[in-house]
Coordinates of C-alpha atoms in Angstrom, one line a residue:
Chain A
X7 CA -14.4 -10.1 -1.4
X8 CA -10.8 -8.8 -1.0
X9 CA -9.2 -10.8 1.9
X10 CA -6.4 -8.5 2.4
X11 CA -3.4 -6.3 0.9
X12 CA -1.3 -8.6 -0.5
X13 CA 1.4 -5.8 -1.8
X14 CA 2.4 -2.4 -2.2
X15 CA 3.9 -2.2 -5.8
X16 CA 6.9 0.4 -5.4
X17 CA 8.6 2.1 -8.6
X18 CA 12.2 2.7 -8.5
X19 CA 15.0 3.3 -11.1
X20 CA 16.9 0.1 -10.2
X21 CA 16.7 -2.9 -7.8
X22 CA 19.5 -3.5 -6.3
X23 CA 20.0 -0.1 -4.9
X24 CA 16.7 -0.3 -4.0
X25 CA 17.5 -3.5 -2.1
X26 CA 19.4 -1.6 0.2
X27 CA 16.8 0.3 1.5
X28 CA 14.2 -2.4 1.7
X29 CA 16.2 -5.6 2.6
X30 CA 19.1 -4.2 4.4
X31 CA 17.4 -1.0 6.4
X32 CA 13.9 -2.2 6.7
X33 CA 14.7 -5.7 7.0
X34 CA 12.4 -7.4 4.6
X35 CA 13.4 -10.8 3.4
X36 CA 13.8 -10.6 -0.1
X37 CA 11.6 -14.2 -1.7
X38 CA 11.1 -13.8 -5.1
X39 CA 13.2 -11.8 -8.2
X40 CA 11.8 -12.1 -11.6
X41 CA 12.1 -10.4 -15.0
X42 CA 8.9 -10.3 -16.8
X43 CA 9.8 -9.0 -20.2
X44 CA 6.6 -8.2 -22.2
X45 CA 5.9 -5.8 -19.0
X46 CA 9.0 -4.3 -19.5
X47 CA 9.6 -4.9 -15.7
X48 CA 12.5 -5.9 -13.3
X49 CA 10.7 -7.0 -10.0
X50 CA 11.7 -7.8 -6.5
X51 CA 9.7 -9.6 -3.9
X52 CA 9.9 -9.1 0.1
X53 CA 8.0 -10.3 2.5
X54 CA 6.8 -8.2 5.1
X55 CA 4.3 -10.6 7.5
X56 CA 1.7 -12.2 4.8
X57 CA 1.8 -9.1 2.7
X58 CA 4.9 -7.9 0.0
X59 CA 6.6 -5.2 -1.3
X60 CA 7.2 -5.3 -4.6
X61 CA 10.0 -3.5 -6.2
X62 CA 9.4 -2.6 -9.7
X63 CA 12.2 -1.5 -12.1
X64 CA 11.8 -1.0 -16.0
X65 CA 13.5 -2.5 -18.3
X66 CA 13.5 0.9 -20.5
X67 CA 11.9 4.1 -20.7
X68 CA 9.1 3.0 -23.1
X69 CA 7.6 0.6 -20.8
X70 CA 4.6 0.9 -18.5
X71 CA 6.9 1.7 -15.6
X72 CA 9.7 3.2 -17.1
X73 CA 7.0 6.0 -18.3
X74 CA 5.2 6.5 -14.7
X75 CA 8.8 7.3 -13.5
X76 CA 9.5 9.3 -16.1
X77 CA 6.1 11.3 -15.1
X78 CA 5.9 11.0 -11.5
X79 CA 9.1 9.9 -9.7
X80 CA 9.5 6.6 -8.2
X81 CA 7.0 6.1 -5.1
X82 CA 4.3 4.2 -4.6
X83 CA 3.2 2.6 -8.3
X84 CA 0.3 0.4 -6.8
X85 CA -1.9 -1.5 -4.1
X86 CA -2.9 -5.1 -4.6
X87 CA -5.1 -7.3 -3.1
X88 CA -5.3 -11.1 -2.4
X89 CA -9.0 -12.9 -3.5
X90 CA -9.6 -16.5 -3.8
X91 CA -11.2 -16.5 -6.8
X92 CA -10.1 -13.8 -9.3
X93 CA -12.9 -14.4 -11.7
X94 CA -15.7 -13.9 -9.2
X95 CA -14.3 -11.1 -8.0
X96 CA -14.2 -9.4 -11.1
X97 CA -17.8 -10.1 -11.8
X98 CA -18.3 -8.7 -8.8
X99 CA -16.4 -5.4 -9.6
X100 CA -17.7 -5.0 -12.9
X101 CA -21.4 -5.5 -12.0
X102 CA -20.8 -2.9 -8.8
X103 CA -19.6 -0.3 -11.7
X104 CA -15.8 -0.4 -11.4
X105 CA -13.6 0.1 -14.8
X106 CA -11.6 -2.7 -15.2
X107 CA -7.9 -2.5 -16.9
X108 CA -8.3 -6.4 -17.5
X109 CA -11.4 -8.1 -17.8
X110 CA -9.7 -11.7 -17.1
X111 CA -6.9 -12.6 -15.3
X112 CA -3.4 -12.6 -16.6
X113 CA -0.1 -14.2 -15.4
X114 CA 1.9 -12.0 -12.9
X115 CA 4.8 -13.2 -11.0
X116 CA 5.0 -16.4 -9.0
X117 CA 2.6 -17.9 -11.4
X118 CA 0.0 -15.7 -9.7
X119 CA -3.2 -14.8 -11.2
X120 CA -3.4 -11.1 -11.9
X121 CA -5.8 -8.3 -13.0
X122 CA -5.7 -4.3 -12.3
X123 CA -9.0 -2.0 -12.4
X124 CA -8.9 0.9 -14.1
X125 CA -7.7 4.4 -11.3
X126 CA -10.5 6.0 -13.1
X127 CA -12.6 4.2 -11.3
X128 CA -10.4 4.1 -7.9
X129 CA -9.7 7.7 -7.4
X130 CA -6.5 7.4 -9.3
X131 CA -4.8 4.6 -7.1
X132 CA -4.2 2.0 -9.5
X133 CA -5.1 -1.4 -8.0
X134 CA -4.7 -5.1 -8.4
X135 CA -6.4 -8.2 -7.4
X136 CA -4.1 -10.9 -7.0
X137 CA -5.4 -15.1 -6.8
X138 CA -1.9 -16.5 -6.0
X139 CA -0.4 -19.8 -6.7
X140 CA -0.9 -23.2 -4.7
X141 CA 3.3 -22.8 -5.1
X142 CA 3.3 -18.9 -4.0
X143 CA 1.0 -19.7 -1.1
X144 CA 3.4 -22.8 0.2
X145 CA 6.3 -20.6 -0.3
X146 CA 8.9 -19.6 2.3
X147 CA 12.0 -18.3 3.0
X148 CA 14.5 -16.5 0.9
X149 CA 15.2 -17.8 -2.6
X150 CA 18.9 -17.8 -4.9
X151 CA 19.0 -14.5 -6.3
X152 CA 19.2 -15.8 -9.6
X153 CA 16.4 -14.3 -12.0
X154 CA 14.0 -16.3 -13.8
X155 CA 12.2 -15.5 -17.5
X156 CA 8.8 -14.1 -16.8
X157 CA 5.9 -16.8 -16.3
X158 CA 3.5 -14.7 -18.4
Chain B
X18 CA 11.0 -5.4 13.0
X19 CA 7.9 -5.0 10.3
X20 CA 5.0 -7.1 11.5
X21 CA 3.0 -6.2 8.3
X22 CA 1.2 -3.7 5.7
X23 CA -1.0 -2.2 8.5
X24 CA -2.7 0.1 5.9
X25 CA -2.2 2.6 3.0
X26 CA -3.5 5.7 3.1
X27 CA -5.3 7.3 0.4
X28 CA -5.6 11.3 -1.3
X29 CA -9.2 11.9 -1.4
X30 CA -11.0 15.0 -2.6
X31 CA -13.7 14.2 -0.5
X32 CA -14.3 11.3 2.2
X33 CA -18.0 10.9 1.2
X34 CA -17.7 9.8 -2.7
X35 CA -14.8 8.0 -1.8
X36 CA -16.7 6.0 0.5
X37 CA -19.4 5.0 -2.3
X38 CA -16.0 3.5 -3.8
X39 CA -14.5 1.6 -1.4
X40 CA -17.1 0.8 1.1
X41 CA -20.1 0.2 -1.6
X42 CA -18.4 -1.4 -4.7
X43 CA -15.7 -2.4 -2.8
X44 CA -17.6 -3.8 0.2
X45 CA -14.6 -2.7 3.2
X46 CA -16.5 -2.4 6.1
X47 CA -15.8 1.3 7.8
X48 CA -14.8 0.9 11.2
X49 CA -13.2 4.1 11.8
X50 CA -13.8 8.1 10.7
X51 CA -12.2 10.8 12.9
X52 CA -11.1 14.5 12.0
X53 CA -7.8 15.1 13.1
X54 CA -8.1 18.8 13.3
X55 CA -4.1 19.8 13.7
X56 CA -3.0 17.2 11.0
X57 CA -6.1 19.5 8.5
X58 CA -7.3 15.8 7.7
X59 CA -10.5 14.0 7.8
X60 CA -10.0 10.1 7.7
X61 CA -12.1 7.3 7.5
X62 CA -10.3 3.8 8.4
X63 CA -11.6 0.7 6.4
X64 CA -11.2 -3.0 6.7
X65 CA -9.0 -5.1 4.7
X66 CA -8.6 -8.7 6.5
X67 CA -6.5 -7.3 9.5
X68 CA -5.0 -4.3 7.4
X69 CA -7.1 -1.3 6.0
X70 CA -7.0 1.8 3.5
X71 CA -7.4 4.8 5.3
X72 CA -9.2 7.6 3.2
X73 CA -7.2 11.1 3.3
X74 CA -9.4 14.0 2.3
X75 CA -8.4 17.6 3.5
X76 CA -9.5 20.1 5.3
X77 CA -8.2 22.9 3.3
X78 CA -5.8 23.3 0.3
X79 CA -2.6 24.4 2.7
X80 CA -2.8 21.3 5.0
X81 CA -0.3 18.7 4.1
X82 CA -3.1 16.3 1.9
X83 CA -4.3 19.2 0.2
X84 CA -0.8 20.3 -0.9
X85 CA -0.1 16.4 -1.9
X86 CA -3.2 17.0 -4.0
X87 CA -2.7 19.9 -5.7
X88 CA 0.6 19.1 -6.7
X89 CA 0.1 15.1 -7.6
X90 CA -3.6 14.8 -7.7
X91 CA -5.5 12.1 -5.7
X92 CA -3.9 8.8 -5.0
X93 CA -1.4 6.5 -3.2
X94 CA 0.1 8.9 -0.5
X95 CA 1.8 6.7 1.7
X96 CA 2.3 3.1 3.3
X97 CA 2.1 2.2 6.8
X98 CA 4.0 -1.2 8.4
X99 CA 2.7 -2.7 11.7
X100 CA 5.2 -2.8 14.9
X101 CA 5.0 -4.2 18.4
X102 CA 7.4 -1.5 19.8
X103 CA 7.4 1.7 17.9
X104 CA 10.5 3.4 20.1
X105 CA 13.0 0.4 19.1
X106 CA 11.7 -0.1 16.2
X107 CA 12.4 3.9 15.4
X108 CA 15.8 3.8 16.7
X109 CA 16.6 0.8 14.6
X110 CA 15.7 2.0 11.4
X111 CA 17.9 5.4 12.8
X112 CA 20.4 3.1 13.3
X113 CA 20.6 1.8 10.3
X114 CA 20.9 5.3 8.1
X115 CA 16.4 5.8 7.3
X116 CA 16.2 9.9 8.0
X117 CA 13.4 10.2 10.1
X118 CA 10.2 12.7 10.1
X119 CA 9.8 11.7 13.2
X120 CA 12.1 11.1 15.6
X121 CA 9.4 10.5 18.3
X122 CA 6.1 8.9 18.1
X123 CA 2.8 10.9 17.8
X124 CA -0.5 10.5 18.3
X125 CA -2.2 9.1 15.2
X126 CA -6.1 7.7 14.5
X127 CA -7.6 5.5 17.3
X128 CA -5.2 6.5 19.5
X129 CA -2.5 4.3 17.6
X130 CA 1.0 5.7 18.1
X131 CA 2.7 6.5 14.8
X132 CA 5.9 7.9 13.0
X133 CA 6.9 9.2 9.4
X134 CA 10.1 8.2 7.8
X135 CA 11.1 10.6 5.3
X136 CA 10.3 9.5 1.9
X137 CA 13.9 10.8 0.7
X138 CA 15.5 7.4 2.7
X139 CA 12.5 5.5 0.8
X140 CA 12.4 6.2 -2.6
X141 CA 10.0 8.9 -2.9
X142 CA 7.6 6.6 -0.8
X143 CA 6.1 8.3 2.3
X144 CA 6.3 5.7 4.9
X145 CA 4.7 5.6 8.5
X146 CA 5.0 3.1 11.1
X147 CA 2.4 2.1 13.3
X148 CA 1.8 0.6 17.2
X149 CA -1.7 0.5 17.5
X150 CA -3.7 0.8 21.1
X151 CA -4.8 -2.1 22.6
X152 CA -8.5 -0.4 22.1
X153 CA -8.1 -0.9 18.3
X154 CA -6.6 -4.1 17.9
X155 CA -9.7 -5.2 20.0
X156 CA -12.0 -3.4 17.6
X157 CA -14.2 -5.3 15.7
X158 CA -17.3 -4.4 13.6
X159 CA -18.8 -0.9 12.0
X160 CA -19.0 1.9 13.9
X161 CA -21.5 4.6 14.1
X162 CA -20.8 7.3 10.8
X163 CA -19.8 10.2 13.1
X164 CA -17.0 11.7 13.3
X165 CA -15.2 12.3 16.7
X166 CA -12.4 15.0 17.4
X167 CA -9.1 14.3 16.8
X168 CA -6.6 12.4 19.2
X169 CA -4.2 14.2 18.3

């Protein structure tokens, strides 16, 4: 049902220091930057084998991320995993008794298709199933560091 | 220098409810439990593709997980990256300015051999790299549910 981790979703205060640590010191190629605005979120893509990290900055206090590092501390925000068919797979979770945050898929970055179940029902990880893109899955090497408007 | 996620590990109360999460509604096969007596840890190693969550629960509240949990509460604890050669990899990411926990590799679960960066040259994100045995990159399949002492 869930084919593999496809990311580690990391919250920090801003990206490009942040960059430092993961593309400089830990040597991650950096594929993908992207500002989805109605998620109030700044994010950063790196490829580490067929998995990611995701760097995840707000884009102000009041947003989803902005308040978890206000509460928490940046860290570890969230794991996702990579299905191949998002909709099945939430059948699947919401007939087996898991809380869903999302009970269809939305648009996350890459043009991927997106959902997170509720950490109520994941002993507080909050976690993501992920159905990329035909484009995403093609996708290599390190992209212009231009950003681009959110897809969603 | 990163092959891959090879796992994050998870703050559990309790491995055996956690299970009914991950291995039932979740459907990761367990291929792995071990009590890892010094580290005051019981873990249980599920399959993801060819990464896994590892379940964290502790052995007592003043071992390291039960410290993480009374002060955060369960959830992400930490992310762990794949390497080929955990020695060079560790005096590369030295090299480049990551503080180290460790600054030799230890014994971690199946035998893998396994280091801690500190989470202050991370972002708050408690980071391990990992070189497993040759026994466990051969393993395939559910094991039998009991627990064996720790390697460690």
């Amino acid at each position: 049902m869930l084919q593999r981790i496809d990311h580690v979703g990391i919250a920090v205060a801003a990206i490009e220091p942040a960059l430092e640590t993961w593309r400089e010191r830990m040597q991650m190629p950096l594929v993908h930057r992207e500002t989805v605005t109605d998620q109030g979120v700044e994010a950063a893509l790196l490829d580490v084998g067929e998995g990611h990290v995701e760097l995840l900055a707000p884009l102000g206090e009041d947003t989803p991320v902005g308040r978890y590092l206000k509460k928490r501390g940046p860290g570890l925000h969230h794991v996702a995993y990579q299905v191949s068919d998002i909709e099945a797979t939430l059948a699947a979770l919401s007939a087996a008794g898991m809380p869903l945050i999302d009970e269809r898929p939305r648009i996350g970055i890459r043009r991927s298709r997106v959902a997170f179940l509720h950490p109520k029902g994941t002993g507080g990880v909050l976690t993501e199933i992920v159905e990329p893109s035909a484009e995403a899955g093609a996708h290599h090497g390190e992209e212009p560091a231009g950003q681009t408007a959110g897809a969603a």
